[in-house]
Amino acid sequence: MTERQPTPRDIARAIDRDEFHLAYQPQVEVTSGRLCGVEVLARWRHPRLGVVPPSIFVPVAEQTRLIDRLTEWIVRTALQQATEWRDARLEISIAINISPANLTFFELPDLLTDLCAKFEVPPQQLTIEITEGTAQHMVSLMDNLSRFRLKGMKVSLDDFGTGYSSIARLHQLPFSEIKIDQSFVSDIHRSRDSRAVTKAIIELAHALDMTSLGEGVESQEALDVLAELGCDKAQGHYIGRPMAGDELLRWAQSRPSFP
Ligand code: C2E
Ligand code: MG
Ligand code: MG
Ligand code: MG
């Protein structure tokens, strides 16, 4: 792979050669600052090209069933990490991004349940993030999404505000959380529109018994506005960047609210 796009074969080889690794970004409670979870973000460290971002390799993996292999590898690796954190008295929720393509892999909820059992991590500790852009798929795949909930996992609607999901249908979908897209959150302290949209999303989430999480918090000012609007959780570079598993543990231990 040089200038060209990676092919599915490049990705299959990269999984076999252990070129993928995971970064973990903290998610905190807005009022207490307590660490409540991490979002798992996949990275590909290519021997020549350096770090390839998910925006490049996820769409390629989605073209074939390779996305299922990749997702399985990601969940397995994240659960292994969760057991290491647990040994250090850190028990937090683990949010995994899944593609709409994964939703047509009907066995995925069972597979994740089996992996949770293997690593002795309760399914309640897993959150499945799915982006709002795929809401049309989601209506048809609602049953599959519900099966994650039936297994005890949480389901989070990612990047909310950027797609076209029907607000009228939201209450029929099995979400436990809405993530407010970073395009609103990052300038929430400067833009009246962003603030108004964020406020409405938080109220919508609460009216439907869901939690709200603001992503892309890049300043204390933005975090202050989320607190004022009653947002439950927050995530972003200002709070903590995506980091390696051992680094995340040190980060957590250095906080006054640990464990
Ligand atoms: P996402 O799920 O919305 O993840 C958040 C993205 O925002 C991450 O980018 C994260 O590094 C970045 N971010 C976090 N805090 C800030 C901030 O304060 N400011 C800014 N500007 N950015 C921030 P990343 O890691 O490049 O991931 C991009 C997208 O790729 C993710 O968006 C997700 O949709 C997808 N993705 C990442 N890992 C996976 C994966 O394992 N599987 C699948 N299917 N998709 C993944
Ligand atoms: Mg996400
Ligand atoms: Mg997001
Ligand atoms: Mg995003």
Short mmCIF file of C-alpha atoms and ligand atoms in Angstrom, two decimals:
data_model
loop_
_atom_site.label_atom_id
_atom_site.label_comp_id
_atom_site.label_asym_id
_atom_site.label_seq_id
_atom_site.Cartn_x
_atom_site.Cartn_y
_atom_site.Cartn_z
CA MET A 1 0.00 0.00 0.00
CA THR A 2 1.54 3.32 -1.07
CA GLU A 3 -0.52 6.25 -2.33
CA ARG A 4 -3.44 4.01 -3.20
CA GLN A 5 -6.40 3.24 -1.00
CA PRO A 6 -5.97 0.14 1.13
CA THR A 7 -7.75 -2.93 -0.21
CA PRO A 8 -9.69 -5.43 1.90
CA ARG A 9 -6.65 -7.74 1.49
CA ASP A 10 -4.34 -5.14 3.04
CA ILE A 11 -6.68 -4.98 6.04
CA ALA A 12 -6.98 -8.76 6.40
CA ARG A 13 -3.19 -8.98 6.39
CA ALA A 14 -2.93 -6.15 8.92
CA ILE A 15 -5.24 -7.99 11.34
CA ASP A 16 -3.10 -11.13 11.02
CA ARG A 17 0.10 -9.14 11.51
CA ASP A 18 -1.22 -7.37 14.61
CA GLU A 19 -0.93 -3.94 13.06
CA PHE A 20 -4.15 -2.70 14.64
CA HIS A 21 -4.28 -1.32 18.13
CA LEU A 22 -6.85 0.46 20.24
CA ALA A 23 -6.99 3.90 21.79
CA TYR A 24 -9.32 4.62 24.71
CA GLN A 25 -10.88 8.04 25.26
CA PRO A 26 -12.32 8.89 28.71
CA GLN A 27 -16.02 9.63 29.19
CA VAL A 28 -16.78 11.49 32.43
CA GLU A 29 -19.83 12.51 34.45
CA VAL A 30 -20.29 16.24 33.94
CA THR A 31 -21.25 17.13 37.52
CA SER A 32 -18.69 15.03 39.42
CA GLY A 33 -15.92 14.71 36.84
CA ARG A 34 -15.87 10.99 37.67
CA LEU A 35 -14.56 8.67 34.95
CA CYS A 36 -17.51 6.50 33.91
CA GLY A 37 -16.32 4.90 30.70
CA VAL A 38 -14.12 4.88 27.64
CA GLU A 39 -14.81 4.95 23.93
CA VAL A 40 -12.74 2.42 22.02
CA LEU A 41 -11.15 3.88 18.87
CA ALA A 42 -9.35 1.66 16.39
CA ARG A 43 -5.96 2.63 14.89
CA TRP A 44 -3.90 0.98 12.17
CA ARG A 45 -0.17 1.44 12.51
CA HIS A 46 1.11 0.72 9.02
CA PRO A 47 4.84 -0.15 8.87
CA ARG A 48 5.52 2.44 6.16
CA LEU A 49 2.59 4.84 6.17
CA GLY A 50 2.37 5.40 9.92
CA VAL A 51 -0.99 5.66 11.66
CA VAL A 52 -3.95 5.20 9.29
CA PRO A 53 -7.19 6.70 10.73
CA PRO A 54 -10.51 4.84 10.88
CA SER A 55 -12.02 7.21 8.30
CA ILE A 56 -9.73 5.47 5.77
CA PHE A 57 -9.92 1.80 6.76
CA VAL A 58 -13.47 1.42 8.15
CA PRO A 59 -15.20 2.16 4.80
CA VAL A 60 -12.91 -0.36 3.06
CA ALA A 61 -13.56 -3.03 5.68
CA GLU A 62 -17.29 -2.34 5.31
CA GLN A 63 -17.16 -3.34 1.64
CA THR A 64 -16.69 -6.96 2.68
CA ARG A 65 -17.52 -9.01 5.77
CA LEU A 66 -14.06 -8.07 7.00
CA ILE A 67 -15.74 -5.45 9.17
CA ASP A 68 -17.14 -8.32 11.27
CA ARG A 69 -13.67 -9.81 11.78
CA LEU A 70 -12.30 -6.40 12.66
CA THR A 71 -15.15 -5.68 15.10
CA GLU A 72 -14.65 -9.07 16.75
CA TRP A 73 -10.91 -8.37 17.13
CA ILE A 74 -11.69 -4.93 18.59
CA VAL A 75 -14.20 -6.27 21.15
CA ARG A 76 -11.90 -9.13 22.16
CA THR A 77 -8.95 -6.76 22.64
CA ALA A 78 -11.03 -4.20 24.55
CA LEU A 79 -12.45 -6.89 26.88
CA GLN A 80 -8.94 -8.20 27.55
CA GLN A 81 -7.99 -4.62 28.45
CA ALA A 82 -11.06 -4.36 30.71
CA THR A 83 -9.85 -7.39 32.71
CA GLU A 84 -6.45 -5.74 33.21
CA TRP A 85 -8.14 -2.54 34.40
CA ARG A 86 -10.40 -4.55 36.70
CA ASP A 87 -7.32 -6.09 38.34
CA ALA A 88 -6.29 -2.49 39.07
CA ARG A 89 -9.75 -1.74 40.54
CA LEU A 90 -10.89 0.22 37.50
CA GLU A 91 -14.33 -0.93 36.34
CA ILE A 92 -15.79 1.33 33.71
CA SER A 93 -18.12 1.09 30.77
CA ILE A 94 -16.59 0.18 27.39
CA ALA A 95 -18.15 1.81 24.31
CA ILE A 96 -17.55 0.05 20.99
CA ASN A 97 -18.28 1.67 17.63
CA ILE A 98 -20.09 -0.60 15.26
CA SER A 99 -20.88 -0.09 11.59
CA PRO A 100 -24.33 -0.44 10.09
CA ALA A 101 -22.82 -3.33 8.11
CA ASN A 102 -22.23 -5.13 11.42
CA LEU A 103 -25.96 -5.01 12.08
CA THR A 104 -26.64 -7.42 9.23
CA PHE A 105 -24.32 -9.93 10.94
CA PHE A 106 -27.12 -11.48 12.89
CA GLU A 107 -24.90 -13.45 15.29
CA LEU A 108 -23.04 -10.39 16.58
CA PRO A 109 -25.06 -9.92 19.80
CA ASP A 110 -24.50 -13.62 20.67
CA LEU A 111 -20.83 -13.39 19.80
CA LEU A 112 -20.37 -10.35 22.05
CA THR A 113 -22.26 -12.09 24.86
CA ASP A 114 -19.96 -15.12 24.56
CA LEU A 115 -16.89 -12.88 24.63
CA CYS A 116 -18.21 -11.09 27.72
CA ALA A 117 -18.65 -14.48 29.43
CA LYS A 118 -15.17 -15.58 28.40
CA PHE A 119 -13.56 -12.46 29.89
CA GLU A 120 -16.02 -12.37 32.80
CA VAL A 121 -17.11 -8.85 31.95
CA PRO A 122 -20.85 -8.27 32.49
CA PRO A 123 -22.61 -7.31 29.22
CA GLN A 124 -24.03 -4.35 31.19
CA GLN A 125 -20.52 -2.88 31.00
CA LEU A 126 -20.62 -2.78 27.17
CA THR A 127 -22.12 0.03 25.12
CA ILE A 128 -22.69 -0.28 21.39
CA GLU A 129 -22.31 3.04 19.54
CA ILE A 130 -23.96 3.45 16.18
CA THR A 131 -23.94 6.65 14.15
CA GLU A 132 -27.06 8.59 13.41
CA GLY A 133 -26.28 8.75 9.70
CA THR A 134 -27.49 5.20 9.44
CA ALA A 135 -30.90 5.80 10.98
CA GLN A 136 -32.73 4.58 7.89
CA HIS A 137 -30.95 1.25 8.22
CA MET A 138 -31.69 1.29 11.89
CA VAL A 139 -35.42 1.25 11.49
CA SER A 140 -35.20 -1.92 9.42
CA LEU A 141 -32.51 -3.35 11.70
CA MET A 142 -34.23 -2.35 14.90
CA ASP A 143 -34.77 -5.95 15.91
CA ASN A 144 -31.08 -6.61 15.70
CA LEU A 145 -30.30 -3.48 17.70
CA SER A 146 -32.84 -4.57 20.32
CA ARG A 147 -31.03 -7.87 20.70
CA PHE A 148 -27.99 -6.04 22.10
CA ARG A 149 -30.31 -4.53 24.72
CA LEU A 150 -31.85 -7.91 25.51
CA LYS A 151 -28.34 -9.19 26.22
CA GLY A 152 -27.94 -6.37 28.73
CA MET A 153 -25.73 -4.08 26.64
CA LYS A 154 -26.43 -0.39 26.21
CA VAL A 155 -26.94 1.16 22.80
CA SER A 156 -25.84 4.72 22.08
CA LEU A 157 -26.84 6.92 19.13
CA ASP A 158 -23.58 8.51 17.95
CA ASP A 159 -23.03 11.87 16.19
CA PHE A 160 -26.61 12.95 16.82
CA GLY A 161 -27.59 16.11 14.96
CA THR A 162 -25.65 15.35 11.78
CA GLY A 163 -27.96 12.84 10.13
CA TYR A 164 -31.63 12.73 9.42
CA SER A 165 -33.10 10.46 12.01
CA SER A 166 -36.73 10.99 12.61
CA ILE A 167 -37.29 12.40 16.07
CA ALA A 168 -40.78 10.91 15.97
CA ARG A 169 -39.29 7.42 15.69
CA LEU A 170 -36.57 7.81 18.30
CA HIS A 171 -38.74 6.57 21.12
CA GLN A 172 -39.34 3.31 19.24
CA LEU A 173 -35.64 2.65 18.90
CA PRO A 174 -33.81 0.89 21.71
CA PHE A 175 -31.30 3.60 22.61
CA SER A 176 -30.03 4.17 26.11
CA GLU A 177 -27.97 7.25 25.24
CA ILE A 178 -27.70 10.08 22.71
CA LYS A 179 -24.25 11.46 21.86
CA ILE A 180 -24.37 15.08 20.78
CA ASP A 181 -22.09 15.60 17.81
CA GLN A 182 -18.85 17.50 18.31
CA SER A 183 -19.80 20.05 15.64
CA PHE A 184 -22.26 21.52 18.18
CA VAL A 185 -20.33 20.89 21.36
CA SER A 186 -16.95 22.31 20.37
CA ASP A 187 -18.32 25.83 19.82
CA ILE A 188 -21.24 25.69 22.24
CA HIS A 189 -19.85 28.59 24.30
CA ARG A 190 -19.56 30.82 21.22
CA SER A 191 -22.55 29.89 19.09
CA ARG A 192 -26.13 30.58 20.12
CA ASP A 193 -27.34 28.06 17.55
CA SER A 194 -25.10 25.27 18.83
CA ARG A 195 -26.23 26.00 22.35
CA ALA A 196 -29.91 25.93 21.37
CA VAL A 197 -29.54 22.65 19.45
CA THR A 198 -27.59 21.03 22.30
CA LYS A 199 -30.15 22.15 24.88
CA ALA A 200 -32.96 20.65 22.77
CA ILE A 201 -31.12 17.34 22.33
CA ILE A 202 -30.46 17.03 26.09
CA GLU A 203 -34.13 17.68 26.83
CA LEU A 204 -35.18 15.19 24.17
CA ALA A 205 -32.87 12.52 25.60
CA HIS A 206 -34.21 13.04 29.11
CA ALA A 207 -37.84 13.06 27.95
CA LEU A 208 -37.21 9.64 26.37
CA ASP A 209 -35.39 8.30 29.47
CA MET A 210 -32.02 8.32 27.76
CA THR A 211 -28.77 9.84 28.96
CA SER A 212 -26.97 12.58 27.03
CA LEU A 213 -23.26 12.73 26.26
CA GLY A 214 -21.55 15.75 24.70
CA GLU A 215 -18.58 14.78 22.53
CA GLY A 216 -15.78 17.04 21.27
CA VAL A 217 -15.31 19.08 24.48
CA GLU A 218 -12.24 21.18 23.72
CA SER A 219 -12.39 23.82 26.49
CA GLN A 220 -13.47 24.50 30.06
CA GLU A 221 -15.97 27.01 28.64
CA ALA A 222 -17.70 24.29 26.58
CA LEU A 223 -17.76 21.94 29.60
CA ASP A 224 -19.30 24.71 31.73
CA VAL A 225 -22.12 25.20 29.23
CA LEU A 226 -22.82 21.43 29.12
CA ALA A 227 -23.05 21.47 32.93
CA GLU A 228 -25.41 24.43 32.86
CA LEU A 229 -27.65 22.67 30.31
CA GLY A 230 -27.81 19.49 32.42
CA CYS A 231 -25.83 17.21 30.10
CA ASP A 232 -25.02 13.91 31.85
CA LYS A 233 -21.64 12.96 30.39
CA ALA A 234 -18.84 14.50 28.36
CA GLN A 235 -15.90 13.45 26.26
CA GLY A 236 -13.26 15.39 24.36
CA HIS A 237 -9.66 16.48 24.05
CA TYR A 238 -10.01 18.97 26.90
CA ILE A 239 -10.99 16.13 29.26
CA GLY A 240 -8.70 13.45 27.86
CA ARG A 241 -7.33 12.41 24.49
CA PRO A 242 -7.60 8.87 23.16
CA MET A 243 -4.74 6.94 24.84
CA ALA A 244 -3.21 3.49 25.18
CA GLY A 245 -4.70 1.16 27.82
CA ASP A 246 -1.91 1.51 30.41
CA GLU A 247 -1.84 5.26 29.94
CA LEU A 248 -5.61 5.41 30.52
CA LEU A 249 -5.14 3.58 33.81
CA ARG A 250 -2.48 6.05 34.99
CA TRP A 251 -4.73 8.91 33.88
CA ALA A 252 -7.62 7.47 35.91
CA GLN A 253 -5.45 6.85 38.98
CA SER A 254 -4.20 10.43 38.95
CA ARG A 255 -7.72 11.82 39.26
CA PRO A 256 -9.09 12.87 42.65
CA SER A 257 -12.28 10.85 42.05
CA PHE A 258 -10.47 7.49 41.57
CA PRO A 259 -11.80 4.79 41.80
P1 C2E B 1 -16.81 8.85 16.67
O1 C2E B 1 -17.34 7.55 17.11
O2 C2E B 1 -17.71 10.03 16.68
O3 C2E B 1 -15.50 9.09 17.56
C1 C2E B 1 -15.08 10.35 17.99
C2 C2E B 1 -13.98 10.89 17.14
O4 C2E B 1 -13.70 12.23 17.56
C3 C2E B 1 -12.66 10.14 17.30
O5 C2E B 1 -11.95 10.24 16.05
C4 C2E B 1 -11.93 10.97 18.36
O6 C2E B 1 -10.53 10.82 18.34
C5 C2E B 1 -12.35 12.36 17.96
N1 C2E B 1 -12.32 13.31 19.07
C6 C2E B 1 -12.45 13.04 20.39
N2 C2E B 1 -12.42 14.18 21.12
C7 C2E B 1 -12.30 15.20 20.25
C8 C2E B 1 -12.22 16.63 20.42
O7 C2E B 1 -12.27 17.19 21.51
N3 C2E B 1 -12.11 17.36 19.28
C9 C2E B 1 -12.05 16.78 18.04
N4 C2E B 1 -11.94 17.59 16.99
N5 C2E B 1 -12.12 15.44 17.85
C10 C2E B 1 -12.25 14.67 18.95
P2 C2E B 1 -11.34 8.98 15.33
O8 C2E B 1 -10.68 8.09 16.35
O9 C2E B 1 -10.54 9.47 14.17
O10 C2E B 1 -12.60 8.20 14.82
C11 C2E B 1 -13.40 8.73 13.80
C12 C2E B 1 -14.62 7.90 13.59
O11 C2E B 1 -14.29 6.62 13.08
C13 C2E B 1 -15.39 7.61 14.89
O12 C2E B 1 -16.21 8.70 15.17
C14 C2E B 1 -16.14 6.36 14.52
O13 C2E B 1 -17.33 6.66 13.84
C15 C2E B 1 -15.19 5.66 13.58
N6 C2E B 1 -14.47 4.62 14.31
C16 C2E B 1 -13.42 4.72 15.18
N7 C2E B 1 -13.07 3.51 15.66
C17 C2E B 1 -13.94 2.63 15.11
C18 C2E B 1 -14.12 1.22 15.23
O14 C2E B 1 -13.44 0.53 16.00
N8 C2E B 1 -15.14 0.65 14.49
C19 C2E B 1 -15.95 1.39 13.67
N9 C2E B 1 -16.92 0.77 12.99
N10 C2E B 1 -15.80 2.72 13.53
C20 C2E B 1 -14.82 3.34 14.25
MG MG B 2 -18.34 6.78 18.58
MG MG B 3 -19.28 10.53 17.68
MG MG B 4 -17.89 11.49 14.91
#
